[in-house]
Amino acid sequence: MEQLDDDIKISTTDNDEGLAANAHGLYDSTWNEARWREMAEHLVRDGIVTWREITTTILGELNPPQVGTSIASANKIKFGFKGNHARLHPNESFMPHVMRWFYERSGRCIDCGTRLDLQADHIDGRENYADPTEADLLSNLELRCRRHNVAKRKSHVARAGRTVLPAQQALMWILFEIRPVTKLDLARLCRIYGMTMAGIRFEEAWAMALWLEREGQYVIARENRLYDIIRWVDGSITRRFASDDPPPIGGRILAKAAMGDQILCFLASVDGTASTARYYEFPLDQVPFVYELGDREPTDIAIWPLQTGGTPLAPREMSLHVFELRAPDESCHLARNGVLETAAPAMSSFKGVKLARMRTLDGLSLVVH
């Protein structure tokens, strides 16, 4: 058990969306062409892909896959393309009109100019019509890339400019650029980036880390390894692989060489008083690592981000009073001045458990049994 002084607290400023100012997006939006080329060269040098594979993939994406035929074969019940065409051009085949429309496009996304990953997209959205099928006219279509097509959705439009990649590509960008060492950290980074899809997509992306680890090209945190636990100036707790290196700037080491299957138990409060004190337990495999995140705070990963912008993962911006590490088969007890008082309450969520009838934190400690 260790006693701790109250830590510095840092307040955050939210914008009018109710999100932290940098709540979404990492740093790919600041990359220039040289950085993207460097990443491609790394992927080739590391044997992830070959230049032939890169080139053939690009060639494939330059040929929009069945954009015309997807319009011509659109479901008659859901979409009105064929019915609207029949009313406007009786007795005329639809497909020639579709291809004429297709040939007259510029072959680029009308928003960003890319020639890759193009889709047919409504200019005036179907949601703006009492009968959505009324929007299904060739004259109401344009070519947009997948990213800018998705960015028009009401759920995305407010944040669409903060990142530059569609989710499929962003998943791999995060994996190869930031190289998260746990699947949970990958999910956290994806939420910080702004991805709102189901978590199974992150699970699937994690397969790449597992494949590369087997080839000796990726490092994944395991329970049988040792970790240093680091406390940062903003109150966040992260970990790193056990090392003799000094703590990073802005951090101090709480515990060295902790086994990866241990559980971090601690008492923390919002204002340093017993009235707001809560008890927390986090298995070390849930404690995030710290990563370089460009102009974001290095401890931003110490958030469990939700679609609403993120809930701070305690004890970020809290006073940390006492902590202890326990093994999975051990339990923590509260003691005061060395005398056991009660077993620590069972954890049920990231929000911790409020301590009942706790009047003061003086002399309080944690004892492992």
XYZ file of C-alpha atoms in Angstrom:
369
model
C 0.000 0.000 0.000
C 1.205 3.508 -0.723
C -0.016 6.920 0.433
C -0.190 9.644 -2.195
C -0.396 13.394 -2.118
C -3.243 14.993 -4.022
C -2.344 15.452 -7.675
C -2.730 18.477 -9.885
C -6.106 18.598 -11.575
C -6.576 19.894 -15.093
C -9.951 21.054 -16.342
C -11.088 20.542 -19.904
C -12.947 23.010 -22.083
C -15.823 21.636 -24.096
C -17.057 23.106 -27.351
C -20.651 23.701 -28.354
C -21.062 20.038 -29.288
C -20.455 19.024 -25.698
C -17.163 17.398 -26.733
C -13.624 18.177 -25.760
C -12.036 20.486 -28.314
C -9.991 17.644 -29.782
C -12.433 14.866 -28.989
C -12.293 13.307 -32.432
C -9.493 12.689 -34.870
C -5.853 11.792 -34.470
C -3.212 13.366 -36.692
C -3.553 11.904 -40.178
C -5.273 15.122 -41.316
C -1.972 16.986 -40.858
C 0.035 14.627 -43.067
C 1.513 15.872 -46.322
C 2.271 13.767 -49.389
C 5.761 12.954 -48.091
C 4.329 11.346 -44.919
C 1.891 9.210 -46.891
C 4.675 8.108 -49.190
C 6.830 7.276 -46.166
C 4.070 5.058 -44.770
C 3.737 3.236 -48.089
C 7.500 2.699 -48.202
C 7.437 1.323 -44.640
C 4.678 -1.131 -45.547
C 6.754 -2.371 -48.476
C 10.036 -2.474 -46.558
C 8.408 -4.429 -43.721
C 6.986 -6.952 -46.154
C 3.360 -6.106 -45.420
C 2.659 -5.471 -49.113
C 4.621 -5.232 -52.357
C 4.729 -2.376 -54.843
C 2.945 -4.641 -57.298
C 0.122 -5.169 -54.795
C -0.119 -1.450 -54.096
C -0.251 -0.636 -57.786
C -2.757 -3.338 -58.698
C -5.005 -2.288 -55.799
C -4.951 1.313 -57.003
C -5.695 0.204 -60.561
C -8.689 -1.714 -59.262
C -9.998 1.270 -57.313
C -9.673 3.502 -60.384
C -12.407 1.374 -61.953
C -15.555 2.217 -59.915
C -17.097 -1.200 -59.225
C -20.485 -1.511 -60.896
C -21.628 2.024 -60.152
C -23.800 2.038 -63.254
C -25.189 -1.445 -62.842
C -25.956 -0.848 -59.167
C -28.247 2.027 -60.193
C -29.843 0.065 -63.007
C -30.471 -2.956 -60.777
C -31.600 -1.044 -57.671
C -34.394 -2.717 -55.735
C -37.723 -1.582 -57.214
C -39.474 -1.596 -53.845
C -36.918 0.599 -52.059
C -35.674 2.763 -54.943
C -37.618 4.568 -57.659
C -34.971 4.834 -60.411
C -36.684 2.520 -62.876
C -40.191 3.796 -62.188
C -39.152 7.443 -62.482
C -37.270 6.711 -65.689
C -40.291 4.914 -67.180
C -42.472 7.978 -66.516
C -39.925 10.412 -67.970
C -38.821 8.266 -70.910
C -41.596 5.802 -71.851
C -40.489 2.809 -73.868
C -36.761 3.686 -73.489
C -34.290 1.303 -71.908
C -32.879 2.530 -68.610
C -29.326 1.215 -68.937
C -28.224 3.467 -71.847
C -29.369 6.503 -69.874
C -27.422 5.265 -66.836
C -24.241 4.834 -68.854
C -24.674 8.233 -70.533
C -24.936 9.785 -67.071
C -21.874 7.825 -65.958
C -19.751 8.824 -68.963
C -20.621 12.512 -68.481
C -19.192 12.595 -64.926
C -15.692 13.924 -64.292
C -14.512 10.611 -62.835
C -13.643 12.368 -59.581
C -15.337 12.888 -56.226
C -17.098 16.245 -56.462
C -15.958 17.083 -52.918
C -12.281 16.126 -52.794
C -11.356 15.262 -56.374
C -10.141 11.725 -55.745
C -10.622 9.087 -58.421
C -10.678 6.258 -55.868
C -13.569 4.427 -54.188
C -16.292 6.336 -56.067
C -20.000 5.816 -55.457
C -23.226 7.209 -56.896
C -24.666 9.604 -54.332
C -27.836 11.700 -54.162
C -27.270 15.444 -54.496
C -30.529 16.208 -52.691
C -30.826 13.465 -50.108
C -33.706 11.004 -50.026
C -34.402 12.106 -46.436
C -35.560 15.477 -47.803
C -38.539 13.944 -49.607
C -41.864 12.801 -48.208
C -41.544 9.873 -50.615
C -37.817 8.990 -50.787
C -38.243 7.381 -54.207
C -38.903 10.839 -55.676
C -35.191 11.578 -55.155
C -34.160 8.623 -57.310
C -33.389 10.413 -60.576
C -30.172 10.319 -62.592
C -30.245 14.123 -62.615
C -30.080 13.984 -58.801
C -26.933 11.852 -58.672
C -23.231 12.679 -58.534
C -20.042 10.735 -57.916
C -18.623 10.944 -54.416
C -15.928 8.899 -52.752
C -17.028 6.600 -49.962
C -15.709 8.901 -47.245
C -17.552 12.010 -48.425
C -20.676 9.987 -49.103
C -20.697 8.774 -45.497
C -19.726 12.231 -44.205
C -23.056 13.616 -45.440
C -25.005 11.493 -42.975
C -26.608 13.454 -40.172
C -24.716 11.380 -37.619
C -21.370 12.299 -39.227
C -21.682 15.746 -40.761
C -20.702 17.771 -37.666
C -17.401 15.914 -37.273
C -16.622 14.857 -40.828
C -13.846 17.396 -41.328
C -11.772 16.213 -38.388
C -10.409 13.096 -40.056
C -9.445 12.173 -43.602
C -9.883 8.405 -43.891
C -12.922 6.142 -44.205
C -13.230 3.670 -41.353
C -11.795 0.698 -43.242
C -8.580 2.544 -44.051
C -8.427 4.347 -40.695
C -8.440 1.035 -38.829
C -5.251 -0.007 -40.579
C -3.712 3.477 -40.342
C -4.103 3.358 -36.543
C -2.712 -0.165 -36.394
C 0.421 0.562 -38.450
C 1.082 4.174 -37.415
C 0.283 4.144 -33.668
C 0.718 0.388 -33.165
C -1.573 -0.197 -30.152
C -0.390 -3.155 -28.087
C -3.820 -4.266 -26.846
C -7.128 -4.820 -28.602
C -8.803 -2.557 -26.042
C -6.381 0.271 -26.868
C -7.158 -0.192 -30.564
C -10.855 0.230 -29.754
C -10.123 3.334 -27.665
C -8.072 4.866 -30.480
C -10.816 4.082 -32.987
C -13.395 5.858 -30.826
C -11.076 8.838 -30.370
C -10.689 8.914 -34.149
C -14.453 9.224 -34.395
C -15.520 5.762 -35.571
C -19.058 4.886 -34.573
C -19.414 1.388 -36.015
C -19.942 -1.738 -33.932
C -16.994 -2.972 -31.894
C -16.796 -6.167 -33.951
C -15.050 -4.118 -36.647
C -12.226 -3.399 -34.186
C -12.115 -7.091 -33.265
C -11.695 -7.991 -36.928
C -8.972 -5.375 -37.457
C -7.051 -6.765 -34.480
C -6.467 -9.915 -36.501
C -3.759 -8.024 -38.425
C -1.838 -7.438 -35.175
C -2.073 -11.144 -34.318
C -0.905 -12.202 -37.783
C 2.042 -9.820 -37.679
C 2.987 -10.865 -34.125
C 3.385 -14.455 -35.317
C 5.840 -13.183 -37.930
C 7.783 -11.154 -35.345
C 6.623 -7.800 -36.708
C 4.276 -6.641 -33.951
C 4.303 -6.426 -30.155
C 1.205 -7.330 -28.139
C 0.862 -6.967 -24.374
C 0.346 -10.273 -22.549
C -0.592 -11.179 -18.972
C 2.698 -13.010 -18.440
C 4.781 -9.861 -18.976
C 5.822 -7.187 -16.465
C 4.661 -3.565 -16.602
C 5.473 -0.244 -14.989
C 2.429 1.767 -13.900
C 2.717 5.497 -14.584
C 0.723 8.338 -13.032
C 0.538 11.539 -15.114
C 0.174 15.155 -14.087
C -3.465 15.194 -15.236
C -4.196 12.195 -12.997
C -4.331 9.586 -15.754
C -2.838 6.169 -15.139
C -1.193 4.292 -18.005
C 1.374 1.531 -18.209
C 4.442 0.602 -20.199
C 6.501 -2.522 -20.568
C 8.779 -2.819 -17.515
C 11.936 -0.834 -18.099
C 14.885 0.760 -16.320
C 14.243 3.968 -18.262
C 13.240 7.045 -16.267
C 9.541 7.945 -16.252
C 8.324 10.001 -19.220
C 8.163 13.766 -18.878
C 4.966 14.634 -17.044
C 4.666 11.226 -15.415
C 5.946 9.352 -12.386
C 6.130 5.647 -11.702
C 3.563 4.324 -9.244
C 4.705 0.717 -9.386
C 7.467 -1.125 -11.198
C 7.446 -4.593 -12.730
C 3.805 -5.414 -11.984
C 2.634 -8.746 -13.363
C 0.169 -8.356 -16.224
C -2.571 -10.411 -14.565
C -2.684 -8.212 -11.454
C -5.501 -5.828 -10.577
C -4.965 -2.177 -9.699
C -7.141 -1.138 -6.740
C -7.388 2.465 -5.584
C -9.399 5.159 -3.824
C -9.953 8.442 -5.652
C -12.178 11.475 -5.251
C -13.246 14.458 -7.336
C -12.465 17.134 -4.758
C -10.180 15.354 -2.281
C -12.973 14.719 0.229
C -14.630 11.569 1.534
C -18.028 12.665 0.201
C -16.920 12.113 -3.415
C -14.564 9.186 -2.770
C -15.017 6.038 -4.814
C -13.288 2.688 -4.916
C -11.993 1.420 -8.252
C -10.499 -1.789 -9.577
C -8.942 -2.146 -13.014
C -7.221 -5.304 -14.225
C -3.903 -4.243 -15.736
C -5.049 -5.539 -19.108
C -7.618 -2.704 -19.059
C -5.088 -0.017 -18.119
C -4.060 1.763 -21.335
C -0.563 2.261 -22.617
C 0.621 5.720 -23.574
C 1.119 6.514 -27.250
C 2.390 9.459 -29.258
C -0.766 11.140 -30.533
C 0.559 14.172 -32.396
C -0.839 17.395 -30.936
C -3.212 15.544 -28.600
C -2.394 14.991 -24.952
C -0.309 11.810 -24.526
C -2.829 10.604 -21.949
C -5.872 10.956 -24.208
C -5.775 7.197 -24.583
C -6.652 7.015 -20.862
C -10.266 7.686 -21.805
C -12.918 5.134 -22.505
C -14.378 7.088 -25.419
C -18.077 6.883 -26.115
C -19.942 8.341 -29.069
C -20.851 11.334 -26.888
C -17.190 12.331 -26.654
C -15.697 10.233 -23.904
C -16.043 9.483 -20.212
C -12.846 10.082 -18.224
C -11.349 6.842 -17.008
C -10.696 7.384 -13.287
C -8.577 8.723 -11.741
C -8.067 11.244 -14.533
C -8.639 14.733 -13.088
C -9.203 13.201 -9.645
C -7.248 12.996 -6.413
C -5.682 9.568 -5.955
C -5.461 8.756 -2.243
C -4.232 5.164 -1.861
C -3.637 2.270 -4.214
C -2.633 -1.361 -4.109
C -2.028 -4.209 -6.532
C -3.633 -7.585 -5.938
C -3.563 -10.959 -7.660
C -6.777 -12.327 -9.203
C -7.251 -14.747 -6.276
C -6.731 -12.037 -3.635
C -9.071 -9.382 -2.278
C -8.677 -5.826 -0.996
C -9.852 -4.609 2.410
C -10.213 -1.084 3.724
C -8.195 -0.355 6.842
C -7.910 2.732 9.021
C -4.742 3.343 10.973
C -3.783 -0.263 10.326
C -7.055 -1.775 11.590
C -9.206 -3.640 9.069
C -12.650 -2.104 8.634
C -14.404 -3.842 5.745
C -13.868 -5.629 2.464
C -13.636 -3.331 -0.507
C -16.945 -3.103 -2.413
C -17.367 -5.121 -5.591
C -16.760 -3.183 -8.795
C -19.540 -3.043 -11.365
C -18.477 -0.393 -13.873
C -15.794 2.091 -14.893
C -17.508 4.630 -12.610
C -16.323 2.938 -9.426
C -18.287 2.360 -6.225
C -19.158 5.065 -3.730
C -18.002 4.301 -0.182
C -20.971 4.206 2.179
C -20.836 6.225 5.423
C -17.302 7.418 4.714
C -16.750 10.624 6.731
C -13.004 11.052 6.383
C -10.111 9.632 4.398
C -7.598 10.204 7.190
C -5.605 7.084 8.007
C -7.373 5.051 5.346
C -5.404 2.366 3.518
C -5.895 -0.735 1.385
C -4.740 -4.150 2.565
C -4.490 -7.180 0.299
C -5.525 -10.621 1.574
